[in-house]
Short mmCIF file of C-alpha atoms in Angstrom, two decimals:
data_model
loop_
_atom_site.label_atom_id
_atom_site.label_comp_id
_atom_site.label_asym_id
_atom_site.label_seq_id
_atom_site.Cartn_x
_atom_site.Cartn_y
_atom_site.Cartn_z
CA UNK L 162 -11.60 -12.69 -4.89
CA UNK L 163 -9.81 -10.40 -7.10
CA UNK L 164 -11.10 -6.93 -8.11
CA UNK L 165 -10.96 -7.35 -11.91
CA UNK L 166 -13.10 -10.45 -12.02
CA UNK L 167 -16.69 -11.26 -12.60
CA UNK L 168 -17.01 -12.71 -9.20
CA UNK L 169 -15.94 -9.47 -7.50
CA UNK L 170 -18.34 -7.48 -9.88
CA UNK L 171 -21.46 -9.57 -8.80
CA UNK L 172 -20.44 -9.37 -5.22
CA UNK L 173 -19.87 -5.85 -5.02
CA UNK L 174 -22.98 -4.98 -6.95
CA UNK L 175 -24.99 -7.17 -4.51
CA UNK L 176 -23.45 -5.61 -1.48
CA UNK L 177 -23.91 -2.14 -2.98
CA UNK L 178 -27.63 -2.68 -3.45
CA UNK L 179 -28.31 -4.25 -0.12
CA UNK L 180 -26.10 -1.83 1.95
CA UNK L 181 -28.03 1.29 0.35
CA UNK L 182 -31.28 -0.46 0.88
CA UNK L 183 -30.78 -0.70 4.54
CA UNK L 184 -28.61 2.33 5.05
CA UNK L 185 -31.21 3.99 7.25
CA UNK L 186 -30.90 1.16 9.79
CA UNK L 187 -27.35 1.86 10.84
CA UNK L 188 -26.71 -1.19 13.04
CA UNK L 189 -28.11 -3.55 10.33
CA UNK L 190 -26.06 -1.55 7.68
CA UNK L 191 -22.79 -2.05 9.55
CA UNK L 192 -23.57 -5.67 10.46
CA UNK L 193 -24.24 -6.42 6.79
CA UNK L 194 -21.08 -4.72 5.78
CA UNK L 195 -19.22 -6.74 8.53
CA UNK L 196 -20.69 -9.92 7.21
CA UNK L 197 -19.95 -9.05 3.70
CA UNK L 198 -16.19 -8.31 4.51
CA UNK L 199 -15.90 -11.79 6.07
CA UNK L 200 -17.41 -13.32 3.17
CA UNK L 201 -14.95 -11.51 0.86
CA UNK L 202 -12.03 -12.78 2.93
CA UNK L 203 -13.36 -16.08 3.34
CA UNK L 204 -13.67 -16.38 -0.58
CA UNK L 205 -9.92 -16.91 -0.50
CA UNK L 206 -9.70 -19.18 2.38
CA UNK L 207 -12.06 -19.72 5.34
CA UNK L 208 -9.22 -21.29 7.22
CA UNK L 209 -8.07 -17.68 8.55
CA UNK L 210 -11.44 -16.09 8.88
CA UNK L 211 -11.41 -17.09 12.66
CA UNK L 212 -7.89 -15.44 12.94
CA UNK L 213 -9.16 -12.14 11.33
CA UNK L 214 -12.25 -12.26 13.67
CA UNK L 215 -10.16 -13.08 16.76
CA UNK L 216 -7.45 -10.65 16.31
CA UNK L 217 -9.71 -7.71 15.48
CA UNK L 218 -12.24 -8.65 18.36
CA UNK L 219 -9.25 -8.60 20.72
CA UNK L 220 -7.98 -5.27 19.41
CA UNK L 221 -11.39 -3.64 19.53
CA UNK L 222 -11.91 -5.00 23.36
CA UNK L 223 -8.48 -3.69 24.25
CA UNK L 224 -9.34 -0.29 22.59
CA UNK L 225 -12.81 -0.33 24.45
CA UNK L 226 -11.13 -0.89 27.70
CA UNK L 227 -8.53 1.73 27.18
CA UNK L 228 -11.09 4.24 26.38
CA UNK L 229 -12.88 3.56 29.65
CA UNK L 230 -9.89 3.40 31.75
CA UNK L 231 -8.80 6.61 33.79
CA UNK L 232 -5.39 5.33 35.07
CA UNK L 233 -2.60 6.41 32.56
CA UNK L 234 -0.49 3.50 33.91
CA UNK L 235 -3.35 0.90 33.22
CA UNK L 236 -3.95 2.50 29.88
CA UNK L 237 -0.33 2.14 28.77
CA UNK L 238 -0.19 -1.28 30.14
CA UNK L 239 -3.35 -2.36 28.16
CA UNK L 240 -1.84 -0.69 24.89
CA UNK L 241 1.53 -2.50 25.29
CA UNK L 242 -0.27 -5.95 25.87
CA UNK L 243 -2.47 -5.32 22.81
CA UNK L 244 0.34 -4.27 20.49
CA UNK L 245 2.57 -7.09 21.66
CA UNK L 246 0.03 -9.67 21.11
CA UNK L 247 -0.78 -8.28 17.72
CA UNK L 248 2.89 -8.21 16.75
CA UNK L 249 3.48 -11.67 17.94
CA UNK L 250 0.76 -12.96 15.86
CA UNK L 251 2.23 -11.21 12.78
CA UNK L 252 5.74 -12.43 13.62
CA UNK L 253 4.61 -16.15 13.97
CA UNK L 254 2.78 -16.29 10.43
CA UNK L 255 5.35 -14.17 8.57
CA UNK L 256 8.55 -14.05 10.27
CA UNK L 257 9.06 -17.14 12.43
CA UNK L 258 10.53 -19.41 9.74
CA UNK L 259 12.67 -16.64 8.50
CA UNK L 260 14.33 -16.09 11.88
CA UNK L 261 14.83 -19.76 12.69
CA UNK L 262 16.28 -20.46 9.16
CA UNK L 263 18.57 -17.52 9.16
CA UNK L 264 19.90 -18.70 12.64
CA UNK L 265 20.27 -22.09 11.21
CA UNK L 266 22.20 -20.67 8.20
CA UNK L 267 24.49 -18.86 10.59
CA UNK L 268 24.96 -21.95 12.49
CA UNK L 269 26.06 -23.75 9.31
CA UNK L 270 28.72 -20.99 8.57
CA UNK L 271 30.34 -21.81 11.74
CA UNK L 272 30.91 -25.37 10.78
CA UNK L 273 27.91 -27.17 12.20
CA UNK L 274 25.20 -28.85 10.02
CA UNK L 275 21.65 -27.55 10.60
CA UNK L 276 19.38 -30.60 11.21
CA UNK L 277 16.14 -28.82 12.28
CA UNK L 278 13.46 -28.86 9.53
CA UNK L 279 10.83 -26.03 10.44
CA UNK L 280 7.37 -26.15 8.92
CA UNK L 281 6.53 -22.79 7.46
CA UNK L 282 3.10 -21.54 8.53
CA UNK L 283 0.74 -20.55 5.79
CA UNK L 284 0.61 -16.90 5.34
CA UNK L 285 -2.84 -15.38 5.86
CA UNK L 286 -3.76 -13.08 3.09
CA UNK L 287 -3.42 -9.19 3.96
CA UNK L 288 -2.14 -9.99 7.64
CA UNK L 289 0.32 -7.10 7.73
CA UNK L 290 -2.49 -4.68 6.80
CA UNK L 291 -5.17 -5.99 9.40
CA UNK L 292 -2.44 -6.13 12.13
CA UNK L 293 -1.60 -2.51 11.34
CA UNK L 294 -5.23 -1.74 11.59
CA UNK L 295 -5.56 -3.35 15.00
CA UNK L 296 -2.57 -1.20 16.42
CA UNK L 297 -3.94 1.90 14.83
CA UNK L 298 -7.19 1.31 16.61
CA UNK L 299 -5.67 0.73 20.06
CA UNK L 300 -3.04 3.58 19.42
CA UNK L 301 -5.74 6.19 18.42
CA UNK L 302 -7.90 5.33 21.27
CA UNK L 303 -4.98 5.57 23.76
CA UNK L 304 -3.95 9.10 22.37
CA UNK L 305 -7.52 10.14 22.78
CA UNK L 306 -8.08 10.70 19.05
CA UNK L 307 -11.39 8.76 19.31
CA UNK L 308 -13.49 10.61 21.79
CA UNK L 309 -16.88 9.10 20.91
CA UNK L 310 -17.78 5.72 22.49
CA UNK L 311 -16.25 2.95 20.57
CA UNK L 312 -18.73 0.32 19.73
CA UNK L 313 -17.57 -3.26 18.94
CA UNK L 314 -19.23 -3.49 15.54
CA UNK L 315 -17.44 -0.16 14.46
CA UNK L 316 -14.09 -1.60 15.60
CA UNK L 317 -14.51 -4.92 13.89
CA UNK L 318 -15.73 -3.17 10.63
CA UNK L 319 -12.91 -0.80 10.66
CA UNK L 320 -10.30 -3.60 10.65
CA UNK L 321 -12.24 -5.94 8.22
CA UNK L 322 -13.80 -3.62 5.73
CA UNK L 323 -13.35 -5.30 2.47
CA UNK L 324 -12.15 -2.87 0.05
CA UNK L 325 -9.07 -2.21 2.05
CA UNK L 326 -8.69 -5.53 3.93
CA UNK L 327 -6.06 -7.33 1.59
CA UNK L 328 -3.77 -4.54 0.51
CA UNK L 329 -4.82 -1.30 2.07
CA UNK L 330 -4.65 1.62 2.16
CA UNK L 331 -3.87 1.57 5.87
CA UNK L 332 -6.68 3.52 7.55
CA UNK L 333 -6.40 5.53 10.53
CA UNK L 334 -9.11 4.57 13.15
CA UNK L 335 -9.51 8.35 13.94
CA UNK L 336 -10.31 9.04 10.26
CA UNK L 337 -12.70 6.03 9.40
CA UNK L 338 -14.56 5.18 12.67
CA UNK L 339 -16.12 8.67 12.89
CA UNK L 340 -17.51 8.02 9.35
CA UNK L 341 -19.25 4.84 10.74
CA UNK L 342 -20.91 6.96 13.27
CA UNK L 343 -22.99 9.01 11.00
CA UNK L 344 -25.30 8.43 8.06
CA UNK L 345 -23.77 8.28 4.65
CA UNK L 346 -26.15 10.77 3.27
CA UNK L 347 -24.66 13.42 5.49
CA UNK L 348 -21.16 12.83 4.07
CA UNK L 349 -22.51 13.25 0.54
CA UNK L 350 -24.63 16.35 1.03
CA UNK L 351 -24.18 18.76 -2.01
CA UNK L 352 -21.35 16.72 -3.81
CA UNK L 353 -23.03 13.39 -4.08
CA UNK L 354 -23.40 13.38 -7.98
CA UNK L 355 -19.66 14.35 -8.44
CA UNK L 356 -18.55 11.93 -5.99
CA UNK L 357 -20.35 9.14 -7.80
CA UNK L 358 -18.54 10.23 -11.00
CA UNK L 359 -15.32 10.32 -9.08
CA UNK L 360 -15.90 6.70 -7.82
CA UNK L 361 -16.58 5.60 -11.53
CA UNK L 362 -13.27 7.39 -12.61
CA UNK L 363 -11.27 5.70 -9.86
CA UNK L 364 -12.57 2.29 -10.62
CA UNK L 365 -11.91 2.76 -14.28
CA UNK L 366 -8.49 4.24 -13.77
CA UNK L 367 -7.59 1.44 -11.42
CA UNK L 368 -8.70 -1.42 -13.73
CA UNK L 369 -6.78 0.31 -16.65
CA UNK L 370 -3.61 0.75 -14.63
CA UNK L 371 -3.88 -3.08 -13.42
CA UNK L 372 -5.37 -4.98 -16.26
CA UNK L 373 -3.63 -3.28 -19.10
CA UNK L 374 -0.45 -1.39 -17.93
CA UNK L 375 0.73 -3.51 -15.04
CA UNK L 376 -0.22 -7.02 -16.58
CA UNK L 377 1.14 -6.11 -19.95
CA UNK L 378 4.53 -5.04 -18.53
CA UNK L 379 4.59 -8.05 -16.33
CA UNK L 380 3.94 -10.64 -18.86
CA UNK L 381 5.84 -9.23 -21.82
CA UNK L 382 8.79 -7.55 -20.26
CA UNK L 383 9.41 -7.74 -16.46
CA UNK L 384 8.65 -11.50 -15.61
CA UNK L 385 10.65 -13.10 -18.49
CA UNK L 386 13.84 -10.79 -17.59
CA UNK L 387 13.69 -11.24 -13.86
CA UNK L 388 13.08 -15.04 -14.17
CA UNK L 389 16.01 -15.83 -16.23
CA UNK L 390 18.29 -12.53 -16.38
CA UNK L 391 21.23 -14.63 -17.81
CA UNK L 392 19.26 -15.03 -20.98
CA UNK L 393 19.06 -11.20 -21.78
CA UNK L 394 21.31 -8.30 -22.60
CA UNK L 395 21.58 -5.03 -20.93
CA UNK L 396 18.94 -3.24 -23.19
CA UNK L 397 16.17 -5.74 -22.23
CA UNK L 398 17.41 -5.82 -18.51
CA UNK L 399 17.36 -1.99 -18.26
CA UNK L 400 13.94 -1.57 -19.55
CA UNK L 401 12.72 -4.53 -17.51
CA UNK L 402 13.88 -2.48 -14.40
CA UNK L 403 12.07 0.46 -15.77
CA UNK L 404 9.15 -1.81 -16.39
CA UNK L 405 9.07 -3.00 -12.95
CA UNK L 406 9.14 0.49 -11.59
CA UNK L 407 5.99 1.22 -13.65
CA UNK L 408 4.33 -2.21 -13.04
CA UNK L 409 4.49 -2.03 -9.17
CA UNK L 410 3.16 1.55 -9.28
CA UNK L 411 0.37 0.69 -11.73
CA UNK L 412 -0.36 -2.48 -9.74
CA UNK L 413 -0.57 -1.06 -6.23
CA UNK L 414 -2.04 2.50 -7.12
CA UNK L 415 -4.57 0.53 -9.46
CA UNK L 416 -5.69 -1.59 -6.48
CA UNK L 417 -5.93 1.48 -4.39
CA UNK L 418 -8.11 3.43 -7.01
CA UNK L 419 -10.49 0.49 -7.20
CA UNK L 420 -10.61 0.10 -3.38
CA UNK L 421 -11.24 3.82 -2.99
CA UNK L 422 -13.82 3.93 -5.69
CA UNK L 423 -15.76 1.01 -4.17
CA UNK L 424 -15.76 2.57 -0.75
CA UNK L 425 -16.81 5.97 -2.12
CA UNK L 426 -19.82 4.24 -3.67
CA UNK L 427 -20.66 2.56 -0.39
CA UNK L 428 -20.47 6.14 1.23
CA UNK L 429 -17.02 6.03 2.82
CA UNK L 430 -13.83 8.13 2.12
CA UNK L 431 -10.19 6.64 1.95
CA UNK L 432 -7.17 8.98 2.04
CA UNK L 433 -5.09 9.26 -1.06
CA UNK L 434 -2.32 6.62 -1.05
CA UNK L 435 -0.35 7.68 -4.20
CA UNK L 436 0.48 11.06 -5.43
CA UNK L 437 2.76 10.71 -8.54
CA UNK L 438 5.75 9.32 -6.79
CA UNK L 439 7.99 9.35 -9.73
CA UNK L 440 7.74 12.99 -9.95
CA UNK L 441 9.51 13.34 -6.57
CA UNK L 442 12.94 15.19 -6.56
CA UNK L 443 14.22 13.80 -3.33
CA UNK L 444 13.76 10.69 -1.06
CA UNK L 445 11.89 12.42 1.41
CA UNK L 446 9.47 13.71 -1.03
CA UNK L 447 9.15 10.10 -2.70
CA UNK L 448 8.07 8.71 0.50
CA UNK L 449 5.45 11.50 0.93
CA UNK L 450 4.01 10.37 -2.32
CA UNK L 451 4.62 6.52 -2.48
CA UNK L 452 2.26 4.30 -0.46
CA UNK L 453 1.54 7.37 1.66
CA UNK L 454 -0.54 5.50 4.28
CA UNK L 455 2.21 3.24 5.17
CA UNK L 456 4.79 6.08 5.04
CA UNK L 457 2.83 8.08 7.64
CA UNK L 458 1.98 5.04 9.61
CA UNK L 459 5.65 4.37 10.00
CA UNK L 460 6.44 7.98 10.80
CA UNK L 461 3.70 8.35 13.48
CA UNK L 462 3.99 4.78 15.24
CA UNK L 463 7.75 3.98 14.63
CA UNK L 464 9.91 7.01 13.64
CA UNK L 465 8.27 9.63 16.03
CA UNK L 466 8.35 7.05 19.18
CA UNK L 467 11.89 6.38 18.37
CA UNK L 468 12.75 10.04 18.75
CA UNK L 469 12.16 11.48 15.38
CA UNK L 470 13.84 14.69 14.55
CA UNK L 471 14.88 15.14 18.21
CA UNK L 472 18.36 14.78 19.37
CA UNK L 473 21.71 14.89 17.62
CA UNK L 474 22.13 14.29 13.85
CA UNK L 475 23.46 10.84 14.59
CA UNK L 476 20.46 9.89 16.53
CA UNK L 477 18.03 11.19 13.75
CA UNK L 478 19.89 9.19 10.95
CA UNK L 479 19.82 6.13 13.28
CA UNK L 480 15.85 6.66 13.62
CA UNK L 481 15.64 6.95 9.99
CA UNK L 482 17.60 3.87 9.26
CA UNK L 483 15.88 1.90 11.95
CA UNK L 484 12.53 2.92 10.36
CA UNK L 485 13.34 1.91 6.72
CA UNK L 486 14.94 -1.31 7.87
CA UNK L 487 11.67 -2.37 9.67
CA UNK L 488 9.61 -0.86 6.80
CA UNK L 489 11.55 -3.18 4.41
CA UNK L 490 11.18 -6.08 6.71
CA UNK L 491 7.32 -5.59 6.74
CA UNK L 492 7.19 -6.15 3.21
CA UNK L 493 8.62 -9.58 3.47
CA UNK L 494 10.51 -12.17 5.41
CA UNK L 495 13.63 -11.93 3.19
CA UNK L 496 17.08 -10.30 3.45
CA UNK L 497 16.47 -8.74 0.18
CA UNK L 498 13.59 -6.66 1.69
CA UNK L 499 15.82 -5.59 4.46
CA UNK L 500 18.54 -4.47 2.03
CA UNK L 501 15.76 -2.64 0.26
CA UNK L 502 14.96 -0.77 3.20
CA UNK L 503 18.52 -0.23 4.26
CA UNK L 504 19.23 1.39 0.67
CA UNK L 505 16.13 3.74 1.06
CA UNK L 506 17.38 4.51 4.56
CA UNK L 507 20.83 5.53 3.12
CA UNK L 508 18.95 7.72 0.51
CA UNK L 509 17.16 9.46 3.34
CA UNK L 510 20.19 10.16 5.29
CA UNK L 511 22.25 11.38 2.36
CA UNK L 512 19.48 13.71 1.45
CA UNK L 513 19.21 14.97 4.96
CA UNK L 514 22.97 15.68 4.93
CA UNK L 515 22.79 17.19 1.41
CA UNK L 516 19.82 19.42 2.14
CA UNK L 517 21.15 20.88 5.42
CA UNK L 518 24.51 21.93 3.71
CA UNK L 519 25.30 25.58 4.43
CA UNK L 520 27.55 25.73 1.26
CA UNK L 521 26.43 28.88 -0.93
CA UNK L 522 27.20 26.99 -4.13
CA UNK L 523 24.95 23.82 -3.01
CA UNK L 524 22.17 26.33 -2.03
CA UNK L 525 22.50 28.06 -5.34
CA UNK L 526 22.41 24.72 -7.17
CA UNK L 527 19.27 23.52 -5.29
CA UNK L 528 17.26 26.42 -6.69
CA UNK L 529 18.27 25.92 -10.29
CA UNK L 530 15.52 24.29 -12.47
CA UNK L 531 17.86 22.16 -14.32
CA UNK L 532 18.88 20.64 -11.05
CA UNK L 533 15.24 19.83 -10.19
CA UNK L 534 14.97 17.73 -13.35
CA UNK L 535 18.41 16.27 -12.84
CA UNK L 536 17.52 15.22 -9.14
CA UNK L 537 14.35 13.73 -10.44
CA UNK L 538 16.10 11.60 -12.82
CA UNK L 539 18.71 10.76 -10.46
CA UNK L 540 16.29 9.67 -7.70
CA UNK L 541 14.20 7.75 -10.23
CA UNK L 542 17.19 5.54 -11.01
CA UNK L 543 18.08 5.23 -7.44
CA UNK L 544 14.61 3.90 -6.76
CA UNK L 545 14.85 1.66 -9.71
CA UNK L 546 18.17 0.16 -8.32
CA UNK L 547 16.29 -0.56 -5.07
CA UNK L 548 13.45 -2.11 -7.02
CA UNK L 549 15.92 -4.82 -8.33
CA UNK L 550 16.47 -5.94 -4.66
CA UNK L 551 12.73 -5.80 -4.07
CA UNK L 552 11.79 -7.81 -7.05
CA UNK L 553 14.63 -10.50 -7.12
CA UNK L 554 14.11 -13.77 -5.34
CA UNK L 555 17.51 -13.64 -3.87
CA UNK L 556 20.72 -11.44 -3.65
CA UNK L 557 22.38 -13.91 -6.24
CA UNK L 558 19.49 -13.22 -8.72
CA UNK L 559 19.88 -9.49 -8.12
CA UNK L 560 23.65 -9.59 -8.75
CA UNK L 561 22.94 -11.65 -11.83
CA UNK L 562 20.49 -9.14 -13.13
CA UNK L 563 22.81 -6.20 -12.55
CA UNK L 564 25.92 -7.98 -14.10
CA UNK L 565 23.91 -8.22 -17.27
CA UNK L 566 24.62 -4.54 -17.99
CA UNK L 567 28.18 -5.45 -19.10
CA UNK L 568 26.75 -7.83 -21.83
CA UNK L 569 26.16 -6.49 -25.30
CA UNK L 570 23.29 -7.34 -27.58
CA UNK L 571 20.01 -6.00 -29.12
CA UNK L 572 16.81 -5.95 -27.04
CA UNK L 573 14.36 -8.76 -28.00
CA UNK L 574 11.40 -7.73 -25.85
CA UNK L 575 10.99 -4.11 -26.64
CA UNK L 576 8.13 -4.02 -29.06
CA UNK L 577 6.01 -0.92 -29.78
CA UNK L 578 3.19 -2.13 -27.47
CA UNK L 579 5.56 -2.65 -24.54
CA UNK L 580 7.37 0.81 -25.09
CA UNK L 581 4.14 2.59 -25.22
CA UNK L 582 2.58 0.83 -22.23
CA UNK L 583 5.91 1.67 -20.19
CA UNK L 584 5.81 5.34 -21.26
CA UNK L 585 2.23 5.68 -20.23
CA UNK L 586 2.91 4.00 -16.89
CA UNK L 587 5.55 6.47 -16.04
CA UNK L 588 4.95 9.72 -17.83
CA UNK L 589 1.10 9.82 -16.91
CA UNK L 590 2.27 10.91 -13.39
CA UNK L 591 3.00 14.21 -15.01
CA UNK L 592 -0.57 14.82 -16.35
CA UNK L 593 -2.11 17.93 -14.98
CA UNK L 594 -3.43 17.59 -11.49
CA UNK L 595 -6.91 19.14 -12.26
CA UNK L 596 -7.47 16.52 -15.26
CA UNK L 597 -9.38 14.20 -13.06
CA UNK L 598 -11.49 16.95 -11.39
CA UNK L 599 -12.21 18.49 -14.64
CA UNK L 600 -13.58 15.27 -16.07
CA UNK L 601 -15.67 14.72 -12.96
CA UNK L 602 -17.26 18.23 -13.56
CA UNK L 603 -17.90 17.49 -17.07
CA UNK L 604 -19.52 13.89 -16.17
CA UNK L 605 -21.67 15.80 -13.71
CA UNK L 606 -23.53 17.66 -16.60
CA UNK L 607 -24.09 14.29 -18.46
CA UNK L 608 -27.40 12.35 -17.94
CA UNK L 609 -27.12 9.34 -15.88
CA UNK L 610 -27.71 7.07 -18.68
CA UNK L 611 -24.79 8.66 -20.52
CA UNK L 612 -22.51 8.24 -17.48
CA UNK L 613 -23.44 4.70 -17.14
CA UNK L 614 -22.98 4.05 -20.79
CA UNK L 615 -19.47 5.64 -20.65
CA UNK L 616 -18.56 3.48 -17.54
CA UNK L 617 -19.68 0.27 -19.30
CA UNK L 618 -17.95 1.15 -22.57
CA UNK L 619 -14.74 1.80 -20.54
CA UNK L 620 -14.92 -1.65 -18.66
CA UNK L 621 -15.48 -3.47 -22.02
CA UNK L 622 -12.55 -1.70 -23.78
CA UNK L 623 -10.26 -2.70 -20.77
CA UNK L 624 -11.49 -6.25 -20.93
CA UNK L 625 -10.77 -6.30 -24.63
CA UNK L 626 -7.39 -4.72 -24.56
CA UNK L 627 -5.99 -6.32 -21.59
CA UNK L 628 -4.00 -9.60 -21.62
CA UNK L 629 -5.90 -12.99 -21.00
CA UNK L 630 -6.28 -13.88 -17.27
CA UNK L 631 -5.74 -11.62 -14.22
CA UNK L 632 -2.61 -11.90 -12.01
CA UNK L 633 -2.89 -11.24 -8.27
CA UNK L 634 -1.84 -7.76 -7.07
CA UNK L 635 1.69 -7.60 -6.07
CA UNK L 636 0.90 -6.48 -2.52
CA UNK L 637 -1.27 -9.24 -1.51
CA UNK L 638 1.82 -11.14 -0.54
CA UNK L 639 2.44 -8.61 2.00
#
């Protein structure tokens, strides 16, 4: 069930009406949202609903047991058991075939012919996200960040809550479960009207970014070039790479906006997942702005346990590279994703060395405003280079794409609508930060009927201007 569809609109409006009608009955309210979440997931395929239920129930029971165990040794044993089983489930569905096929490929390189045909398990939608939620639940309980008694329904709903179930953002149990423990009206006291407007604006902006910007760039520029780069010259290839940078941002941040807006209408708050990432001036700042929930998850559950910033410079750089390699592998069972992670790891290590230089000339350069813009442009192109590996189906196709920069010819895909869409997808990140808050405030002065009409008109215009059909969100595959 995709967000920008009539089916989802009917589903969400039904859930919204019933959820608020029974909100005063907290147990029934949460049980209903849990059922609705399973229906939402089952709309894609009922085949893996039992997997979602079993894994989330297992993680909740482990977390519940950790919370009621005093022995630190037993708590750690329970945590390790839970994490290992969750990661093993993820590894089976997402990486088993990749590991075996890579081993068979290596076997073939040493002169032997692989003879084992391994069936590939069908990848459950959003498995990476709900496995990470399972680990977060157990980890936060182990770290005593959840001090109130954990109820089974709360744990299950935290993992399966439908707005974030398929593609995030990755919520912390310590952030979301306390929201389940108190009535929604208490979370909305004094700001309810503005937050409704904020939800409307988030949903509209998400639909606009997905349906108009992302889909237009995908169908008219990115997909034709990346499907057959040998048919295009450097102008089309260059702008297709820029286009993919804008497409993946608009696609994923659009999903996050819609998910956050829907959750807000139901009375729940999601943390920010994107913060104008292409305005970043260094790799570290980029990862503080891009897919923030994943970046912080990798920091807290992988980088810091590896040692973080403790130890020698070599150890810190090693921790950075391991974290980014595994972050790349998390995105998909392919060596191109591993290489993408390695490239970003090298960016972070290079920036760390550069930023800690004691050279007076370098320190003076870093304070120059011209350098700020130069570093933004440089970083943007470094990120775009990495996106080629992320988007290409293989190293060969990535090499073919980059080799087209040596070809000459006039661009054939750069129409005025495509260029305007590309510019809007990238440059809108430089819009004033208080623009949305100002719009919310203005909307708070409007009558409810006017606000509803504005929202309906916005959806109608998006439907009118967007390409026909709705492509799945890019991050659904992860």
